[in-house]
Steps between C-alpha positions, in 0.01 A plus 500: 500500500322769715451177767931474520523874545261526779598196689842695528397793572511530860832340506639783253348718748664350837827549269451861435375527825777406637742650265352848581579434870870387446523835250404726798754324747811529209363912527514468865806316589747627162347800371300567152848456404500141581133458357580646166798301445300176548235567269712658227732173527142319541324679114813476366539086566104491393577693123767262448246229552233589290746582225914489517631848438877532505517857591238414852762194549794761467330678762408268739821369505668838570244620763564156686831538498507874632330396765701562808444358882268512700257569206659222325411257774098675580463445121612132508268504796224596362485286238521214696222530796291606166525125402393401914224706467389386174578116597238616809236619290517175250488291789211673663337457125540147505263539837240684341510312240413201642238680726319631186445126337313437790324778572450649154556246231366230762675264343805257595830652443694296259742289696293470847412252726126568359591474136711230561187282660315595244696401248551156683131457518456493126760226478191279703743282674311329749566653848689208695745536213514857550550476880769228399703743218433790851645316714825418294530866421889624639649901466792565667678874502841477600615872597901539464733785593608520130613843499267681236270713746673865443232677693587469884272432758439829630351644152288174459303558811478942414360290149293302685316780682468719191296212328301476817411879437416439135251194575388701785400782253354264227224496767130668352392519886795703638396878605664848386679503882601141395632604186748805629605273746589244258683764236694653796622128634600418130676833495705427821564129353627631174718746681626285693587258256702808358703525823573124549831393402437204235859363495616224763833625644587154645491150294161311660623261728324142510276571757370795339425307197312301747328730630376693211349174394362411809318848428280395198329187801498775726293749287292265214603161466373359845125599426536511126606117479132363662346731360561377157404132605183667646429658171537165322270360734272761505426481071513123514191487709366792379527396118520132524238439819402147541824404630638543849867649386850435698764716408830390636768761562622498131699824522806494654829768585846415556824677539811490361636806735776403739481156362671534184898452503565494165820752443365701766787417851257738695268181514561292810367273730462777757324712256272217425387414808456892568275463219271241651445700825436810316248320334331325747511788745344710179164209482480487862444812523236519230344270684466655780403815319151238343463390884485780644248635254293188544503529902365856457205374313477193631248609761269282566416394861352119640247643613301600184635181309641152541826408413665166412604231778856439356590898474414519829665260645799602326497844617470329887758294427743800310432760738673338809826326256587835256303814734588662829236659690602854359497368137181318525146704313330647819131406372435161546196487275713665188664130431569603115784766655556279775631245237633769282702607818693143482551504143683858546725373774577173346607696169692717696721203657533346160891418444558664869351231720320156576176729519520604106333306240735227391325498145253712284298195506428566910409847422217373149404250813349818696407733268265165379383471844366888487391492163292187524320585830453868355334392184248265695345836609504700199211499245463227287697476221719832600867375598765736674706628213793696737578145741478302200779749284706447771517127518562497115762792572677231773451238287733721189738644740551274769774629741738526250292790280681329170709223400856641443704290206888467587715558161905404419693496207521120411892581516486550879369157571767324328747679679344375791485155397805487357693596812253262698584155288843597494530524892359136522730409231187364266648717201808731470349725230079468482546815274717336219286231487254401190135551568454137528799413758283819702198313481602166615669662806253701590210246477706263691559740785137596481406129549678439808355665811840568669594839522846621272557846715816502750584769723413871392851649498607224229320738262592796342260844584356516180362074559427581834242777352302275304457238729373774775238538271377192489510436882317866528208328269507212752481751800226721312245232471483392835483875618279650217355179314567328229293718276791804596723349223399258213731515254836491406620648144819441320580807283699377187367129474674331256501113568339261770796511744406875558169392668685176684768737641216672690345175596799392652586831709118473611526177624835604679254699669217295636283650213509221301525163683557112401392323780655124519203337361553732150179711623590872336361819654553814371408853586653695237383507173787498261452746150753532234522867323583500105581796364733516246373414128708146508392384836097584385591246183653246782225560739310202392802283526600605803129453666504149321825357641407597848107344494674181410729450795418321760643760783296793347187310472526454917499874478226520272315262669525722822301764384276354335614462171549860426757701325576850498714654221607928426571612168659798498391754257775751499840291492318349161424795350852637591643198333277469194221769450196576636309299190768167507516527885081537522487204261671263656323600828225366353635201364686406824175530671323266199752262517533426867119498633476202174853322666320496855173429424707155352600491903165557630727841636306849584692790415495866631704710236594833646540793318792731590353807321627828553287813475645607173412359134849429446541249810107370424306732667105589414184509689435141709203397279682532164777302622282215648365456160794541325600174634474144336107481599577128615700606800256757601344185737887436717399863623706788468787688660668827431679791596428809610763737445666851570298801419215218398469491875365855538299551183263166569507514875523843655123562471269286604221519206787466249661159697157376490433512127864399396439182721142497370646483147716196577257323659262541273751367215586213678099429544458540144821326345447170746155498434550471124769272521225262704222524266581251207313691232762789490767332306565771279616691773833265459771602266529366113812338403599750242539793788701308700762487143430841443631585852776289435635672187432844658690391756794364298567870343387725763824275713729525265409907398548531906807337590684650147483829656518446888741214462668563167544855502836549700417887544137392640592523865673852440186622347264367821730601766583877335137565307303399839476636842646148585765651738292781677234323557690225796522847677122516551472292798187303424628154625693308761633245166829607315401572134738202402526124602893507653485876455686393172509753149397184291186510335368147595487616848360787454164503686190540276343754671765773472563347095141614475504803711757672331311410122159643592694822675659567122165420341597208297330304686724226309466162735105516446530479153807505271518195256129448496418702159807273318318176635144588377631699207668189401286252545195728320741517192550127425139401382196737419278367736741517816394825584136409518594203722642718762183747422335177622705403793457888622128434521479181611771396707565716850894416487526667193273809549683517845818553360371719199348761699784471757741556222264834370481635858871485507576688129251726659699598791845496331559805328805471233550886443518553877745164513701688225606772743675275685785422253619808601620322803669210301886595428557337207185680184580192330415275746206737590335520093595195441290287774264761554410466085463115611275564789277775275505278221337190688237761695363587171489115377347389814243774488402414144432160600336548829261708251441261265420238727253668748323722213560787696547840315764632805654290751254459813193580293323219657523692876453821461529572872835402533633667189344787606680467812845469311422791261393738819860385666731561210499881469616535876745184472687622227674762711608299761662324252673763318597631888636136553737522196608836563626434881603122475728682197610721792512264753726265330730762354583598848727374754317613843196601396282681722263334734233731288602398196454104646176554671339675130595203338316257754198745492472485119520071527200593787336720269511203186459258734158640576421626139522178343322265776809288507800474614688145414 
């Protein structure tokens, strides 16, 4: 016990630490006034926490609600860059931490690169089958725009340089000069994260969403990325030695930002292709940035040692094509910056002129060159680390930085190809047409090479708009590559004519093309998105019809018989529960890798996760293994979203150990999957019916209440910040597909947001305690079944503890101050006695299953974490109630009264890790 409560020590001292300092800047900047009203509001939260008092509550309550502006908004204030500062000082923990296994323990870190080898080792595969399961090895991070990151970029970066200060001061070598200077900096950081306006006062426009992502490569992600593979390769030789290890680039980013059109019109062409050039002028100029730093090292002269014959006769032959005289290295001998001189200019020109490097492969081609004639005069066996990073940092990023996907609502593209048969007279209505009359048409126009398009003004706008994207694709990979954009996904895939629609507009572009001998090429790879609860069950079907026609397998064929396919995790949880929707997740997955492997198909599934637990969010290693082990081999691809962005990414140490985590995972999971002696590792029969009976009544408990209860609806939209919180400007999207009041297209993000705001937190887990309650009651030996599948089966432990972490952060007596804002108390007792009742079923289960005493018993960290939070959320929350009440009871409400409201969704926001 004593071991728990020292390795937290220092991190409960950076958090008093820094508490102290923000308690001297509330005295400077408000008064002792403004001090004592925070930390009376601040013991008063903390009593009712360690026991409920109704005469504290009564007080609270009333001393919240004298509050008066500007204290009002200092208070709300404070609260909130409390939760920064503590979200710092975790963060920097997490650093430490890591430091201390090392250095201290000196032992591997559970979920590294070096455990992960070691593990690996034991499994005694032999090592060609090893290098074979390493180089088959696939991660792919898609970041999106989703708008979930409440923090703006300004405070990120004051966050960023605070942590810097508090690894800076971990230091045992820094002096007492060292030390004041360090205090005083974190002092002015502090402060002036006091004095920096948190709120955006504009909606981000695309481009800024671009930007802001292109931030994360700017700052981490370009050096980060090798240096995981460099890791890998590093403990591979260094654990497993008689082998000469190749690791591939395994790891791979993507984007989704300025590439996604889905309900958002702010999406076009012209905003894609300003996306390319932002990111290719952003890895040019890393590059640059690496050659530049190479040329200054890079030294060495001819005349102490002997370079190669083909690097020099390059640079002869380079120097007089790319270099003036002026631009040419003055000293002769130097022919490393002599060739490093080219390179510069030649990156320079790239997409500008002939003299630019028409591919990243031209620019690999040189920095070869260098590296190979520089190693032949290093010691033996010593190899030059920094040229070497490079070429694997060309070889991730190319020119392009990352592969942007292109996203549309499958309802676009038969617009489009509806108006386009019907202008060539093939079809009057495509749209009222069965599935099967779709397919035959479009496979036959598919199989003939002529093209269907006529002049552009026979099209309406909205037509004309999708098939501009398509040429843009064309356009994009002969200016950035083909690697610029891969894939195509159709949001709300729900039958094979979805994907042929695509294929059809594609090869209306030159992107796919039937030449007249039936040869197919095709640069786009083609990925259907299911989402929905039904089109997850129909998945399978859908995948199966399409790998048996003829006209898909030409597109199959092209890319070498591989599939990509997105499940959506939020849209299914919407529909169905987090439990049902997680389920048949899973089962999709199952059921599809068996269908293909009939087809001799790869797949690719892609995970649209969101950062929260209700739209599938968790750390990256827990959700690699939470998935059907047998897929773990396709490779893996998910997203990175919203404020996920900025808690895994902003600092460098803590990108490297979340990517560490997932690589290490992977390493593991495909590793096991290979080695024939681990078939336990599988799933029994009787947890797959287990899940399916759970299932059953967790679907049904769901949809009674957010389907059957008419007054449901009333209850979300008045008992949430659902409203308020489309005023906070944290995304270029609308919070609605068609900007329409229904509730199927309402966006999961702001469903969720507005949920975890109130603290019921009710998308991550509502309906799951009536599933496992259920199914623990029919038989006496159900509930040690599931005891079984918790310990056994990473699926089911997955969604256990996900389930745990979520009771953990939902908060029902918080949530109950909230019906205050409903109009109707019937409505209010009556669903809110629904909600409460299934928290407390849920919980009981959760606790039988895991053997835990309390929820979260089994990290300790974590629900220490949540415990330290709650006493300073609570107020926010009771603030929140108090002026949305306000808010919405007046007509013109001040633009005070707006801006509290946004601080105090900030302030939660930040308190709870999570936004949707």
């Amino acid at each position: 016990m004593n071991e728990t409560i020292d390795r937290n020590a220092l991190l409960r001292s950076d958090v008093k630490k820094l508490g102290n300092i923000l308690g001297e800047i509330l005295v400077h900047h408000g008064g002792i006034e403004l001090f004592n009203e925070v930390e009376a509001i601040r013991e008063m939260a903390k009593k009712l926490r360690q026991e409920f008092d109704a005469n504290i509550y009564q007080q609270l309550k009333e001393k919240i609600q004298q509050l008066e502006p500007p204290m009002r908004q200092n208070v709300i204030r404070a609260f909130s860059i409390y939760f920064h500062l503590i979200n710092i000082a975790e963060q920097n923990h997490r650093i430490r931490r890591r430091k201390q296994y090392k250095l201290e323990e000196q032992k591997a870190q559970p979920f590294s690169i070096e455990n992960a080898v070691a593990k690996v080792k034991d499994y005694k595969m032999p090592n060609a089958a090893l290098q074979d399961v390493i180089n088959d090895l696939s991660i792919e991070l898609i970041i999106t725009a989703h708008p979930t990151e409440a923090t703006k970029r300004t405070v990120l970066e004051i966050q960023k340089r605070i942590s810097t200060i508090l690894q800076k001061l971990n230091s045992p070598a820094i002096t007492e000069l060292e030390h004041e200077n360090l205090i005083e900096n974190l002092y002015n950081e502090v402060t002036t994260l006091w004095q920096t306006d948190e709120l955006r006062h504009r909606k981000p426009r695309v481009l800024d969403e671009v930007r802001n992502g292109l931030y994360y490569f700017d700052q981490t992600l370009f050096d980060v990325i090798p240096a995981v593979h460099e890791e890998l390769e590093l403990q591979l030789k260094n654990q497993i030695n008689d082998f000469d290890w190749k690791v591939p680039n395994f790891l791979h980013f993507g984007s989704w930002i300025g590439g996604d059109r889905d309900g958002n019109p702010n999406v076009t062409p012209e905003i894609t292709w300003q996306t390319l050039q932002m990111q290719r002028d952003l890895v040019i100029k890393k590059y640059n940035e690496a050659i530049n730093d190479l040329m200054k090292r890079f030294s060495q002269s001819t005349t102490r040692i002997k370079v190669s014959e083909s690097l020099l006769k390059s640079i002869d032959e380079e120097e007089h094509t790319y270099l003036t005289e002026e631009e040419k290295w003055p000293v002769t001998s130097e022919v490393y910056r002599r060739k490093f001189a080219i390179i510069l200019k030649r990156l320079h020109e790239v997409g500008k002129s002939d003299l630019g490097y028409k591919n990243s492969e031209e620019l690999i081609a040189d920095l070869r060159l260098i590296l190979e004639s520089a190693e032949s005069h290093q010691l033996q066996n010593k190899t030059l680390k920094s040229v070497r990073t490079l070429i694997r940092q060309v070889k991730l990023f190319g020119f392009h930085l990352v592969t942007l996907d292109i996203r549309n609502h499958s309802g676009e593209h038969e617009f489009a190809v509806n108006e386009i048969l019907k202008a060539v007279n093939i079809t009057k209505n495509y749209s009222e047409l069965s599935e099967e009359e779709k397919v035959e048409i479009l496979a036959e126009a598919l199989g003939d090479p002529r093209p269907l398009l006529l002049f552009e003004e026979d099209y309406s706008q909205q037509t004309r708009n999708i098939l501009k994207v398509f040429h843009l694709i064309r356009k994009a990979h002969k200016e950035f590559g083909k690697r610029s954009i891969e894939v195509y996904l159709i949001s709300m895939t729900q039958s094979a004519s979805d994907l042929l629609e695509v294929l059809l507009l594609a090869k209306e572009a030159g992107v796919y093309r039937l030449y007249a001998d039936g040869t197919v090429e095709s640069d786009i790879n083609v990925a259907p998105l299911l989402e929905t609860i039904d089109d997850l069950i129909a998945g399978p079907k859908i995948m199966k019809s399409l790998f048996e026609m003829d006209v898909y397998y030409n597109q199959l064929k092209a890319h070498n018989n591989h599939q990509e396919i997105m499940l959506g995790y939020s849209d299914g949880s919407k529909d169905g529960g987090t439990l049902t929707a997680n389920w048949k997740l899973f089962k999709a997955q199952q059921e599809i890798h068996d269908m293909a492997k009939e087809f001799d198909i790869r797949l690719k599934f892609f995970h649209g996760r969101g950062g929260s637990l209700g739209r599938g969010g968790g750390s990256l290693n827990t959700s690699i293994l939470s998935q059907p082990v047998e897929t773990l081999g396709d490779g893996v691809k998910i997203t990175e979203q919203g404020e996920v962005l900025s808690s895994r990414y902003l600092i460098t140490d803590i990108a490297f150990r979340n990517l560490e985590q997932a690589a290490s995972a992977l390493l593991e999971g495909c590793v096991r999957v290979s080695s024939e002696s681990q078939v336990e590792y599988f799933r029994e029969k009787e947890w797959d019916l287990a899940m399916e009976e759970i299932s059953k009544h967790s679907l049904k408990k769901y949809q009674s209440l957010v389907f059957g209860d008419p007054d449901f609806l009333t209850y979300f939209n008045q008992a949430t910040p659902l409203k308020e919180i489309g005023a906070l400007n944290i995304g270029s999207r609308p919070m609605s597909r068609k900007n329409s009041q229904q509730f199927e297209d309402l966006r999961a993000i702001p469903w969720v947001f507005a949920w975890t705001q109130s603290r019921h937190m009710l998308p991550a887990w509502y309906a799951a305690g009536t599933g496992l309650e259920t199914f623990i009651n029919q038989e006496p030996h159900h509930l040690e079944i599931l005891q079984s599948m918790y310990q056994k089966w990473p699926f089911f432990r997955s969604t256990i503890n996900n389930l745990q972490m979520a009771l953990m952060k939902a908060d029902m007596a918080t949530a109950k101050q909230y019906l205050t804002l409903v109009q109707s108390p019937e409505i209010a007792e009556r669903i809110y006695s629904n909600i409460y009742d299934e928290y407390q079923r849920t919980k009981k289960a959760l606790l039988l299953i895991s053997g835990n005493q309390e929820l979260l018993d089994h990290v300790p960290n974590i629900k220490e974490s949540v415990h330290r939070r709650n006493p300073y959320v609570d107020p926010l929350n009771f603030l929140q109630v108090y002026l949305i009440q306000k808010l919405r009871e007046t007509d013109q409400p001040s633009e005070d009264l707006v801006t509290e409201v946004l601080l105090t969704i900030n302030g939660v926001a930040a308190g709870l890790v999570n936004t949707g």
